[in-house]
């Protein structure tokens, strides 16, 4: 009796899935839902990093660190300089020859390392830029600009290769829903990141800034 009841519950849950889970039908035999959700985690890392750059650090640099608004605007805009090269990243990943047959994965890894490297040096660069009397004036801004650009290059590389990989694997009829699910995951990563960063940096200190930014670097790799 318990077994029959369990089977009925499962059957009812499967029937409710497409109605209450709009992207339940994005899965397919080639790309099961578990694999699709695991693949979508690259969008979570992109969302976390994006909201950190354009939201959290934007506010921290202006309010807590006292950086001029035009400097902050320039730093935040630097990641966009890599955006035109997404075409080149996509083309190279199309043509990439790997011993394991992985065309996209190396570019996802390169992009992840770009994110990690940029975020790893970013808090120290910002602190040197705002409070380092013994350092040359140009060191802090140059290091901060490099950190923002590296992080932006990593974001664009990861997202380009990741979306291309998803469309490679997904059947033609489910590709629109797969891409839509990936962008919903991106928005969830941004919303979740905004809440987490806001809570962690409510009591700002240089040490806390280092912990949060470098913790984001580790989260992107994970």
PDB file of N, CA, C and O in Angstrom, residues 74-153:
ATOM      1  N   UNK A  74      34.970  54.921 -14.156  1.00  0.00           N
ATOM      2  CA  UNK A  74      35.957  54.397 -15.100  1.00  0.00           C
ATOM      3  C   UNK A  74      36.292  52.950 -14.784  1.00  0.00           C
ATOM      4  O   UNK A  74      36.355  52.101 -15.689  1.00  0.00           O
ATOM      5  N   UNK A  75      36.491  52.647 -13.520  1.00  0.00           N
ATOM      6  CA  UNK A  75      36.824  51.279 -13.113  1.00  0.00           C
ATOM      7  C   UNK A  75      35.701  50.306 -13.460  1.00  0.00           C
ATOM      8  O   UNK A  75      35.921  49.217 -13.982  1.00  0.00           O
ATOM      9  N   UNK A  76      34.469  50.722 -13.152  1.00  0.00           N
ATOM     10  CA  UNK A  76      33.324  49.848 -13.412  1.00  0.00           C
ATOM     11  C   UNK A  76      33.129  49.629 -14.906  1.00  0.00           C
ATOM     12  O   UNK A  76      32.660  48.560 -15.345  1.00  0.00           O
ATOM     13  N   UNK A  77      33.499  50.630 -15.725  1.00  0.00           N
ATOM     14  CA  UNK A  77      33.330  50.508 -17.173  1.00  0.00           C
ATOM     15  C   UNK A  77      34.413  49.661 -17.828  1.00  0.00           C
ATOM     16  O   UNK A  77      34.218  49.172 -18.954  1.00  0.00           O
ATOM     17  N   UNK A  78      35.551  49.469 -17.168  1.00  0.00           N
ATOM     18  CA  UNK A  78      36.668  48.746 -17.778  1.00  0.00           C
ATOM     19  C   UNK A  78      36.311  47.324 -18.241  1.00  0.00           C
ATOM     20  O   UNK A  78      36.764  46.897 -19.305  1.00  0.00           O
ATOM     21  N   UNK A  79      35.518  46.554 -17.462  1.00  0.00           N
ATOM     22  CA  UNK A  79      35.174  45.210 -17.951  1.00  0.00           C
ATOM     23  C   UNK A  79      34.465  45.198 -19.297  1.00  0.00           C
ATOM     24  O   UNK A  79      34.561  44.222 -20.045  1.00  0.00           O
ATOM     25  N   UNK A  80      33.761  46.289 -19.626  1.00  0.00           N
ATOM     26  CA  UNK A  80      33.051  46.339 -20.902  1.00  0.00           C
ATOM     27  C   UNK A  80      34.006  46.416 -22.092  1.00  0.00           C
ATOM     28  O   UNK A  80      33.615  46.125 -23.222  1.00  0.00           O
ATOM     29  N   UNK A  81      35.244  46.817 -21.852  1.00  0.00           N
ATOM     30  CA  UNK A  81      36.199  46.911 -22.953  1.00  0.00           C
ATOM     31  C   UNK A  81      36.475  45.550 -23.589  1.00  0.00           C
ATOM     32  O   UNK A  81      36.868  45.468 -24.751  1.00  0.00           O
ATOM     33  N   UNK A  82      36.268  44.489 -22.823  1.00  0.00           N
ATOM     34  CA  UNK A  82      36.523  43.147 -23.359  1.00  0.00           C
ATOM     35  C   UNK A  82      35.332  42.590 -24.110  1.00  0.00           C
ATOM     36  O   UNK A  82      35.466  41.591 -24.820  1.00  0.00           O
ATOM     37  N   UNK A  83      34.171  43.218 -23.977  1.00  0.00           N
ATOM     38  CA  UNK A  83      32.949  42.672 -24.577  1.00  0.00           C
ATOM     39  C   UNK A  83      33.064  42.417 -26.078  1.00  0.00           C
ATOM     40  O   UNK A  83      32.603  41.373 -26.565  1.00  0.00           O
ATOM     41  N   UNK A  84      33.665  43.319 -26.877  1.00  0.00           N
ATOM     42  CA  UNK A  84      33.766  43.024 -28.321  1.00  0.00           C
ATOM     43  C   UNK A  84      34.562  41.763 -28.637  1.00  0.00           C
ATOM     44  O   UNK A  84      34.369  41.165 -29.708  1.00  0.00           O
ATOM     45  N   UNK A  85      35.439  41.355 -27.735  1.00  0.00           N
ATOM     46  CA  UNK A  85      36.265  40.175 -27.988  1.00  0.00           C
ATOM     47  C   UNK A  85      35.509  38.871 -27.731  1.00  0.00           C
ATOM     48  O   UNK A  85      36.070  37.790 -27.927  1.00  0.00           O
ATOM     49  N   UNK A  86      34.251  38.977 -27.308  1.00  0.00           N
ATOM     50  CA  UNK A  86      33.457  37.758 -27.137  1.00  0.00           C
ATOM     51  C   UNK A  86      33.285  37.029 -28.460  1.00  0.00           C
ATOM     52  O   UNK A  86      33.207  35.799 -28.500  1.00  0.00           O
ATOM     53  N   UNK A  87      33.235  37.783 -29.537  1.00  0.00           N
ATOM     54  CA  UNK A  87      33.140  37.153 -30.859  1.00  0.00           C
ATOM     55  C   UNK A  87      34.360  36.278 -31.112  1.00  0.00           C
ATOM     56  O   UNK A  87      34.252  35.141 -31.598  1.00  0.00           O
ATOM     57  N   UNK A  88      35.528  36.804 -30.782  1.00  0.00           N
ATOM     58  CA  UNK A  88      36.768  36.051 -30.977  1.00  0.00           C
ATOM     59  C   UNK A  88      36.819  34.831 -30.063  1.00  0.00           C
ATOM     60  O   UNK A  88      37.246  33.747 -30.479  1.00  0.00           O
ATOM     61  N   UNK A  89      36.358  34.994 -28.817  1.00  0.00           N
ATOM     62  CA  UNK A  89      36.327  33.861 -27.891  1.00  0.00           C
ATOM     63  C   UNK A  89      35.421  32.761 -28.430  1.00  0.00           C
ATOM     64  O   UNK A  89      35.778  31.573 -28.433  1.00  0.00           O
ATOM     65  N   UNK A  90      34.229  33.148 -28.894  1.00  0.00           N
ATOM     66  CA  UNK A  90      33.307  32.165 -29.442  1.00  0.00           C
ATOM     67  C   UNK A  90      33.869  31.456 -30.663  1.00  0.00           C
ATOM     68  O   UNK A  90      33.761  30.235 -30.798  1.00  0.00           O
ATOM     69  N   UNK A  91      34.499  32.226 -31.549  1.00  0.00           N
ATOM     70  CA  UNK A  91      35.076  31.624 -32.760  1.00  0.00           C
ATOM     71  C   UNK A  91      36.202  30.658 -32.407  1.00  0.00           C
ATOM     72  O   UNK A  91      36.271  29.545 -32.944  1.00  0.00           O
ATOM     73  N   UNK A  92      37.086  31.078 -31.497  1.00  0.00           N
ATOM     74  CA  UNK A  92      38.202  30.208 -31.125  1.00  0.00           C
ATOM     75  C   UNK A  92      37.724  28.940 -30.424  1.00  0.00           C
ATOM     76  O   UNK A  92      38.296  27.865 -30.618  1.00  0.00           O
ATOM     77  N   UNK A  93      36.680  29.070 -29.592  1.00  0.00           N
ATOM     78  CA  UNK A  93      36.162  27.869 -28.937  1.00  0.00           C
ATOM     79  C   UNK A  93      35.464  26.957 -29.936  1.00  0.00           C
ATOM     80  O   UNK A  93      35.432  25.734 -29.745  1.00  0.00           O
ATOM     81  N   UNK A  94      34.907  27.520 -31.004  1.00  0.00           N
ATOM     82  CA  UNK A  94      34.339  26.691 -32.074  1.00  0.00           C
ATOM     83  C   UNK A  94      35.416  25.841 -32.739  1.00  0.00           C
ATOM     84  O   UNK A  94      35.177  24.681 -33.105  1.00  0.00           O
ATOM     85  N   UNK A  95      36.606  26.429 -32.933  1.00  0.00           N
ATOM     86  CA  UNK A  95      37.672  25.780 -33.685  1.00  0.00           C
ATOM     87  C   UNK A  95      38.670  25.035 -32.797  1.00  0.00           C
ATOM     88  O   UNK A  95      39.582  24.389 -33.311  1.00  0.00           O
ATOM     89  N   UNK A  96      38.516  25.141 -31.481  1.00  0.00           N
ATOM     90  CA  UNK A  96      39.512  24.567 -30.577  1.00  0.00           C
ATOM     91  C   UNK A  96      39.565  23.049 -30.706  1.00  0.00           C
ATOM     92  O   UNK A  96      38.542  22.375 -30.769  1.00  0.00           O
ATOM     93  N   UNK A  97      40.778  22.522 -30.753  1.00  0.00           N
ATOM     94  CA  UNK A  97      40.986  21.078 -30.841  1.00  0.00           C
ATOM     95  C   UNK A  97      41.583  20.610 -29.527  1.00  0.00           C
ATOM     96  O   UNK A  97      42.666  21.045 -29.131  1.00  0.00           O
ATOM     97  N   UNK A  98      40.869  19.742 -28.830  1.00  0.00           N
ATOM     98  CA  UNK A  98      41.313  19.239 -27.537  1.00  0.00           C
ATOM     99  C   UNK A  98      41.502  17.736 -27.611  1.00  0.00           C
ATOM    100  O   UNK A  98      40.762  17.029 -28.308  1.00  0.00           O
ATOM    101  N   UNK A  99      42.485  17.247 -26.880  1.00  0.00           N
ATOM    102  CA  UNK A  99      42.742  15.807 -26.844  1.00  0.00           C
ATOM    103  C   UNK A  99      41.568  15.042 -26.248  1.00  0.00           C
ATOM    104  O   UNK A  99      41.366  13.865 -26.545  1.00  0.00           O
ATOM    105  N   UNK A 100      40.786  15.727 -25.416  1.00  0.00           N
ATOM    106  CA  UNK A 100      39.639  15.078 -24.781  1.00  0.00           C
ATOM    107  C   UNK A 100      38.325  15.368 -25.506  1.00  0.00           C
ATOM    108  O   UNK A 100      37.270  14.938 -25.055  1.00  0.00           O
ATOM    109  N   UNK A 101      38.386  16.127 -26.581  1.00  0.00           N
ATOM    110  CA  UNK A 101      37.175  16.479 -27.301  1.00  0.00           C
ATOM    111  C   UNK A 101      36.401  17.615 -26.685  1.00  0.00           C
ATOM    112  O   UNK A 101      35.240  17.844 -27.027  1.00  0.00           O
ATOM    113  N   UNK A 102      37.001  18.342 -25.749  1.00  0.00           N
ATOM    114  CA  UNK A 102      36.340  19.465 -25.072  1.00  0.00           C
ATOM    115  C   UNK A 102      36.738  20.765 -25.751  1.00  0.00           C
ATOM    116  O   UNK A 102      37.850  21.253 -25.571  1.00  0.00           O
ATOM    117  N   UNK A 103      35.828  21.339 -26.504  1.00  0.00           N
ATOM    118  CA  UNK A 103      36.131  22.613 -27.163  1.00  0.00           C
ATOM    119  C   UNK A 103      35.891  23.797 -26.244  1.00  0.00           C
ATOM    120  O   UNK A 103      36.651  24.765 -26.259  1.00  0.00           O
ATOM    121  N   UNK A 104      34.842  23.735 -25.460  1.00  0.00           N
ATOM    122  CA  UNK A 104      34.417  24.893 -24.664  1.00  0.00           C
ATOM    123  C   UNK A 104      35.044  24.929 -23.275  1.00  0.00           C
ATOM    124  O   UNK A 104      35.317  26.012 -22.751  1.00  0.00           O
ATOM    125  N   UNK A 105      35.268  23.757 -22.693  1.00  0.00           N
ATOM    126  CA  UNK A 105      35.703  23.699 -21.289  1.00  0.00           C
ATOM    127  C   UNK A 105      37.007  24.461 -21.038  1.00  0.00           C
ATOM    128  O   UNK A 105      37.114  25.169 -20.029  1.00  0.00           O
ATOM    129  N   UNK A 106      38.020  24.364 -21.908  1.00  0.00           N
ATOM    130  CA  UNK A 106      39.238  25.155 -21.639  1.00  0.00           C
ATOM    131  C   UNK A 106      38.960  26.648 -21.548  1.00  0.00           C
ATOM    132  O   UNK A 106      39.567  27.342 -20.706  1.00  0.00           O
ATOM    133  N   UNK A 107      38.048  27.160 -22.357  1.00  0.00           N
ATOM    134  CA  UNK A 107      37.745  28.592 -22.317  1.00  0.00           C
ATOM    135  C   UNK A 107      36.956  28.955 -21.066  1.00  0.00           C
ATOM    136  O   UNK A 107      37.134  30.045 -20.503  1.00  0.00           O
ATOM    137  N   UNK A 108      36.089  28.045 -20.618  1.00  0.00           N
ATOM    138  CA  UNK A 108      35.410  28.276 -19.339  1.00  0.00           C
ATOM    139  C   UNK A 108      36.436  28.339 -18.213  1.00  0.00           C
ATOM    140  O   UNK A 108      36.357  29.184 -17.314  1.00  0.00           O
ATOM    141  N   UNK A 109      37.436  27.470 -18.288  1.00  0.00           N
ATOM    142  CA  UNK A 109      38.470  27.457 -17.254  1.00  0.00           C
ATOM    143  C   UNK A 109      39.336  28.712 -17.331  1.00  0.00           C
ATOM    144  O   UNK A 109      39.660  29.308 -16.301  1.00  0.00           O
ATOM    145  N   UNK A 110      39.717  29.121 -18.549  1.00  0.00           N
ATOM    146  CA  UNK A 110      40.509  30.350 -18.692  1.00  0.00           C
ATOM    147  C   UNK A 110      39.742  31.550 -18.115  1.00  0.00           C
ATOM    148  O   UNK A 110      40.311  32.393 -17.409  1.00  0.00           O
ATOM    149  N   UNK A 111      38.474  31.614 -18.432  1.00  0.00           N
ATOM    150  CA  UNK A 111      37.663  32.721 -17.924  1.00  0.00           C
ATOM    151  C   UNK A 111      37.543  32.684 -16.416  1.00  0.00           C
ATOM    152  O   UNK A 111      37.601  33.726 -15.744  1.00  0.00           O
ATOM    153  N   UNK A 112      37.384  31.491 -15.859  1.00  0.00           N
ATOM    154  CA  UNK A 112      37.302  31.362 -14.410  1.00  0.00           C
ATOM    155  C   UNK A 112      38.589  31.820 -13.747  1.00  0.00           C
ATOM    156  O   UNK A 112      38.575  32.500 -12.707  1.00  0.00           O
ATOM    157  N   UNK A 113      39.722  31.467 -14.341  1.00  0.00           N
ATOM    158  CA  UNK A 113      41.007  31.902 -13.794  1.00  0.00           C
ATOM    159  C   UNK A 113      41.163  33.423 -13.900  1.00  0.00           C
ATOM    160  O   UNK A 113      41.781  34.060 -13.037  1.00  0.00           O
ATOM    161  N   UNK A 114      40.599  34.015 -14.974  1.00  0.00           N
ATOM    162  CA  UNK A 114      40.610  35.467 -15.086  1.00  0.00           C
ATOM    163  C   UNK A 114      39.802  36.117 -13.973  1.00  0.00           C
ATOM    164  O   UNK A 114      40.240  37.099 -13.355  1.00  0.00           O
ATOM    165  N   UNK A 115      38.619  35.563 -13.715  1.00  0.00           N
ATOM    166  CA  UNK A 115      37.809  36.062 -12.604  1.00  0.00           C
ATOM    167  C   UNK A 115      38.555  35.933 -11.279  1.00  0.00           C
ATOM    168  O   UNK A 115      38.602  36.871 -10.478  1.00  0.00           O
ATOM    169  N   UNK A 116      39.130  34.763 -11.062  1.00  0.00           N
ATOM    170  CA  UNK A 116      39.826  34.506  -9.799  1.00  0.00           C
ATOM    171  C   UNK A 116      41.014  35.462  -9.624  1.00  0.00           C
ATOM    172  O   UNK A 116      41.184  36.057  -8.552  1.00  0.00           O
ATOM    173  N   UNK A 117      41.824  35.609 -10.669  1.00  0.00           N
ATOM    174  CA  UNK A 117      42.993  36.469 -10.568  1.00  0.00           C
ATOM    175  C   UNK A 117      42.621  37.925 -10.321  1.00  0.00           C
ATOM    176  O   UNK A 117      43.221  38.597  -9.469  1.00  0.00           O
ATOM    177  N   UNK A 118      41.618  38.409 -11.052  1.00  0.00           N
ATOM    178  CA  UNK A 118      41.200  39.797 -10.871  1.00  0.00           C
ATOM    179  C   UNK A 118      40.646  40.058  -9.484  1.00  0.00           C
ATOM    180  O   UNK A 118      40.994  41.056  -8.832  1.00  0.00           O
ATOM    181  N   UNK A 119      39.801  39.148  -9.002  1.00  0.00           N
ATOM    182  CA  UNK A 119      39.223  39.337  -7.664  1.00  0.00           C
ATOM    183  C   UNK A 119      40.254  39.149  -6.561  1.00  0.00           C
ATOM    184  O   UNK A 119      40.151  39.751  -5.495  1.00  0.00           O
ATOM    185  N   UNK A 120      41.245  38.296  -6.805  1.00  0.00           N
ATOM    186  CA  UNK A 120      42.251  38.045  -5.773  1.00  0.00           C
ATOM    187  C   UNK A 120      43.077  39.286  -5.471  1.00  0.00           C
ATOM    188  O   UNK A 120      43.419  39.551  -4.313  1.00  0.00           O
ATOM    189  N   UNK A 121      43.419  40.062  -6.503  1.00  0.00           N
ATOM    190  CA  UNK A 121      44.257  41.245  -6.278  1.00  0.00           C
ATOM    191  C   UNK A 121      43.434  42.515  -6.068  1.00  0.00           C
ATOM    192  O   UNK A 121      43.971  43.532  -5.628  1.00  0.00           O
ATOM    193  N   UNK A 122      42.140  42.448  -6.347  1.00  0.00           N
ATOM    194  CA  UNK A 122      41.321  43.657  -6.330  1.00  0.00           C
ATOM    195  C   UNK A 122      41.276  44.366  -4.981  1.00  0.00           C
ATOM    196  O   UNK A 122      41.479  45.587  -4.914  1.00  0.00           O
ATOM    197  N   UNK A 123      40.989  43.689  -3.862  1.00  0.00           N
ATOM    198  CA  UNK A 123      40.875  44.448  -2.601  1.00  0.00           C
ATOM    199  C   UNK A 123      42.180  45.122  -2.211  1.00  0.00           C
ATOM    200  O   UNK A 123      42.174  46.253  -1.714  1.00  0.00           O
ATOM    201  N   UNK A 124      43.309  44.455  -2.442  1.00  0.00           N
ATOM    202  CA  UNK A 124      44.593  45.073  -2.112  1.00  0.00           C
ATOM    203  C   UNK A 124      44.871  46.272  -3.012  1.00  0.00           C
ATOM    204  O   UNK A 124      45.403  47.294  -2.565  1.00  0.00           O
ATOM    205  N   UNK A 125      44.524  46.154  -4.293  1.00  0.00           N
ATOM    206  CA  UNK A 125      44.715  47.276  -5.211  1.00  0.00           C
ATOM    207  C   UNK A 125      43.881  48.474  -4.783  1.00  0.00           C
ATOM    208  O   UNK A 125      44.352  49.619  -4.819  1.00  0.00           O
ATOM    209  N   UNK A 126      42.638  48.227  -4.366  1.00  0.00           N
ATOM    210  CA  UNK A 126      41.781  49.333  -3.931  1.00  0.00           C
ATOM    211  C   UNK A 126      42.314  49.985  -2.667  1.00  0.00           C
ATOM    212  O   UNK A 126      42.267  51.213  -2.521  1.00  0.00           O
ATOM    213  N   UNK A 127      42.821  49.172  -1.744  1.00  0.00           N
ATOM    214  CA  UNK A 127      43.359  49.732  -0.505  1.00  0.00           C
ATOM    215  C   UNK A 127      44.632  50.529  -0.759  1.00  0.00           C
ATOM    216  O   UNK A 127      44.848  51.580  -0.151  1.00  0.00           O
ATOM    217  N   UNK A 128      45.467  50.043  -1.691  1.00  0.00           N
ATOM    218  CA  UNK A 128      46.674  50.795  -2.047  1.00  0.00           C
ATOM    219  C   UNK A 128      46.291  52.103  -2.728  1.00  0.00           C
ATOM    220  O   UNK A 128      46.909  53.151  -2.507  1.00  0.00           O
ATOM    221  N   UNK A 129      45.252  52.072  -3.542  1.00  0.00           N
ATOM    222  CA  UNK A 129      44.828  53.263  -4.265  1.00  0.00           C
ATOM    223  C   UNK A 129      44.303  54.345  -3.321  1.00  0.00           C
ATOM    224  O   UNK A 129      44.480  55.545  -3.572  1.00  0.00           O
ATOM    225  N   UNK A 130      43.681  53.934  -2.231  1.00  0.00           N
ATOM    226  CA  UNK A 130      43.042  54.917  -1.349  1.00  0.00           C
ATOM    227  C   UNK A 130      43.873  55.266  -0.115  1.00  0.00           C
ATOM    228  O   UNK A 130      43.689  56.329   0.471  1.00  0.00           O
ATOM    229  N   UNK A 131      44.786  54.369   0.287  1.00  0.00           N
ATOM    230  CA  UNK A 131      45.513  54.636   1.539  1.00  0.00           C
ATOM    231  C   UNK A 131      46.862  53.921   1.529  1.00  0.00           C
ATOM    232  O   UNK A 131      47.040  52.878   2.170  1.00  0.00           O
ATOM    233  N   UNK A 132      47.810  54.463   0.788  1.00  0.00           N
ATOM    234  CA  UNK A 132      49.167  53.916   0.754  1.00  0.00           C
ATOM    235  C   UNK A 132      50.146  55.071   0.563  1.00  0.00           C
ATOM    236  O   UNK A 132      50.610  55.326  -0.545  1.00  0.00           O
ATOM    237  N   UNK A 133      50.481  55.780   1.638  1.00  0.00           N
ATOM    238  CA  UNK A 133      51.317  56.984   1.515  1.00  0.00           C
ATOM    239  C   UNK A 133      52.725  56.708   1.012  1.00  0.00           C
ATOM    240  O   UNK A 133      53.373  57.593   0.448  1.00  0.00           O
ATOM    241  N   UNK A 134      53.226  55.481   1.197  1.00  0.00           N
ATOM    242  CA  UNK A 134      54.594  55.175   0.793  1.00  0.00           C
ATOM    243  C   UNK A 134      54.698  54.607  -0.614  1.00  0.00           C
ATOM    244  O   UNK A 134      55.799  54.351  -1.093  1.00  0.00           O
ATOM    245  N   UNK A 135      53.558  54.383  -1.274  1.00  0.00           N
ATOM    246  CA  UNK A 135      53.571  53.817  -2.623  1.00  0.00           C
ATOM    247  C   UNK A 135      53.468  54.933  -3.652  1.00  0.00           C
ATOM    248  O   UNK A 135      52.848  55.966  -3.395  1.00  0.00           O
ATOM    249  N   UNK A 136      54.086  54.751  -4.826  1.00  0.00           N
ATOM    250  CA  UNK A 136      53.918  55.738  -5.907  1.00  0.00           C
ATOM    251  C   UNK A 136      52.447  55.920  -6.249  1.00  0.00           C
ATOM    252  O   UNK A 136      51.637  54.982  -6.130  1.00  0.00           O
ATOM    253  N   UNK A 137      52.084  57.104  -6.689  1.00  0.00           N
ATOM    254  CA  UNK A 137      50.683  57.446  -6.929  1.00  0.00           C
ATOM    255  C   UNK A 137      50.050  56.538  -7.970  1.00  0.00           C
ATOM    256  O   UNK A 137      48.866  56.177  -7.869  1.00  0.00           O
ATOM    257  N   UNK A 138      50.814  56.129  -8.955  1.00  0.00           N
ATOM    258  CA  UNK A 138      50.249  55.383 -10.079  1.00  0.00           C
ATOM    259  C   UNK A 138      50.010  53.901  -9.778  1.00  0.00           C
ATOM    260  O   UNK A 138      49.280  53.220 -10.499  1.00  0.00           O
ATOM    261  N   UNK A 139      50.612  53.368  -8.715  1.00  0.00           N
ATOM    262  CA  UNK A 139      50.548  51.930  -8.450  1.00  0.00           C
ATOM    263  C   UNK A 139      49.120  51.476  -8.158  1.00  0.00           C
ATOM    264  O   UNK A 139      48.617  50.507  -8.751  1.00  0.00           O
ATOM    265  N   UNK A 140      48.445  52.163  -7.250  1.00  0.00           N
ATOM    266  CA  UNK A 140      47.094  51.761  -6.861  1.00  0.00           C
ATOM    267  C   UNK A 140      46.100  51.789  -8.010  1.00  0.00           C
ATOM    268  O   UNK A 140      45.440  50.778  -8.289  1.00  0.00           O
ATOM    269  N   UNK A 141      45.970  52.942  -8.712  1.00  0.00           N
ATOM    270  CA  UNK A 141      45.028  52.974  -9.833  1.00  0.00           C
ATOM    271  C   UNK A 141      45.348  51.963 -10.926  1.00  0.00           C
ATOM    272  O   UNK A 141      44.440  51.363 -11.513  1.00  0.00           O
ATOM    273  N   UNK A 142      46.637  51.759 -11.222  1.00  0.00           N
ATOM    274  CA  UNK A 142      47.010  50.803 -12.261  1.00  0.00           C
ATOM    275  C   UNK A 142      46.627  49.380 -11.855  1.00  0.00           C
ATOM    276  O   UNK A 142      46.065  48.617 -12.656  1.00  0.00           O
ATOM    277  N   UNK A 143      46.911  49.022 -10.608  1.00  0.00           N
ATOM    278  CA  UNK A 143      46.566  47.681 -10.128  1.00  0.00           C
ATOM    279  C   UNK A 143      45.050  47.485 -10.090  1.00  0.00           C
ATOM    280  O   UNK A 143      44.533  46.417 -10.451  1.00  0.00           O
ATOM    281  N   UNK A 144      44.316  48.513  -9.661  1.00  0.00           N
ATOM    282  CA  UNK A 144      42.857  48.409  -9.611  1.00  0.00           C
ATOM    283  C   UNK A 144      42.268  48.271 -11.011  1.00  0.00           C
ATOM    284  O   UNK A 144      41.360  47.461 -11.245  1.00  0.00           O
ATOM    285  N   UNK A 145      42.803  49.056 -11.968  1.00  0.00           N
ATOM    286  CA  UNK A 145      42.320  48.958 -13.347  1.00  0.00           C
ATOM    287  C   UNK A 145      42.593  47.566 -13.906  1.00  0.00           C
ATOM    288  O   UNK A 145      41.734  46.964 -14.585  1.00  0.00           O
ATOM    289  N   UNK A 146      43.780  47.021 -13.636  1.00  0.00           N
ATOM    290  CA  UNK A 146      44.109  45.669 -14.089  1.00  0.00           C
ATOM    291  C   UNK A 146      43.162  44.640 -13.482  1.00  0.00           C
ATOM    292  O   UNK A 146      42.693  43.724 -14.163  1.00  0.00           O
ATOM    293  N   UNK A 147      42.852  44.797 -12.189  1.00  0.00           N
ATOM    294  CA  UNK A 147      41.961  43.850 -11.515  1.00  0.00           C
ATOM    295  C   UNK A 147      40.567  43.879 -12.125  1.00  0.00           C
ATOM    296  O   UNK A 147      39.964  42.828 -12.394  1.00  0.00           O
ATOM    297  N   UNK A 148      40.029  45.071 -12.362  1.00  0.00           N
ATOM    298  CA  UNK A 148      38.697  45.180 -12.951  1.00  0.00           C
ATOM    299  C   UNK A 148      38.682  44.615 -14.370  1.00  0.00           C
ATOM    300  O   UNK A 148      37.736  43.921 -14.768  1.00  0.00           O
ATOM    301  N   UNK A 149      39.729  44.906 -15.140  1.00  0.00           N
ATOM    302  CA  UNK A 149      39.761  44.414 -16.517  1.00  0.00           C
ATOM    303  C   UNK A 149      39.896  42.894 -16.554  1.00  0.00           C
ATOM    304  O   UNK A 149      39.212  42.227 -17.344  1.00  0.00           O
ATOM    305  N   UNK A 150      40.758  42.330 -15.727  1.00  0.00           N
ATOM    306  CA  UNK A 150      40.912  40.870 -15.686  1.00  0.00           C
ATOM    307  C   UNK A 150      39.605  40.192 -15.304  1.00  0.00           C
ATOM    308  O   UNK A 150      39.209  39.185 -15.904  1.00  0.00           O
ATOM    309  N   UNK A 151      38.941  40.744 -14.308  1.00  0.00           N
ATOM    310  CA  UNK A 151      37.674  40.152 -13.875  1.00  0.00           C
ATOM    311  C   UNK A 151      36.632  40.231 -14.976  1.00  0.00           C
ATOM    312  O   UNK A 151      35.902  39.259 -15.234  1.00  0.00           O
ATOM    313  N   UNK A 152      36.550  41.388 -15.643  1.00  0.00           N
ATOM    314  CA  UNK A 152      35.597  41.526 -16.742  1.00  0.00           C
ATOM    315  C   UNK A 152      35.902  40.592 -17.897  1.00  0.00           C
ATOM    316  O   UNK A 152      34.991  39.979 -18.483  1.00  0.00           O
ATOM    317  N   UNK A 153      37.194  40.439 -18.230  1.00  0.00           N
ATOM    318  CA  UNK A 153      37.573  39.511 -19.290  1.00  0.00           C
ATOM    319  C   UNK A 153      37.178  38.088 -18.927  1.00  0.00           C
ATOM    320  O   UNK A 153      36.692  37.313 -19.775  1.00  0.00           O
TER     321      UNK A 153
END
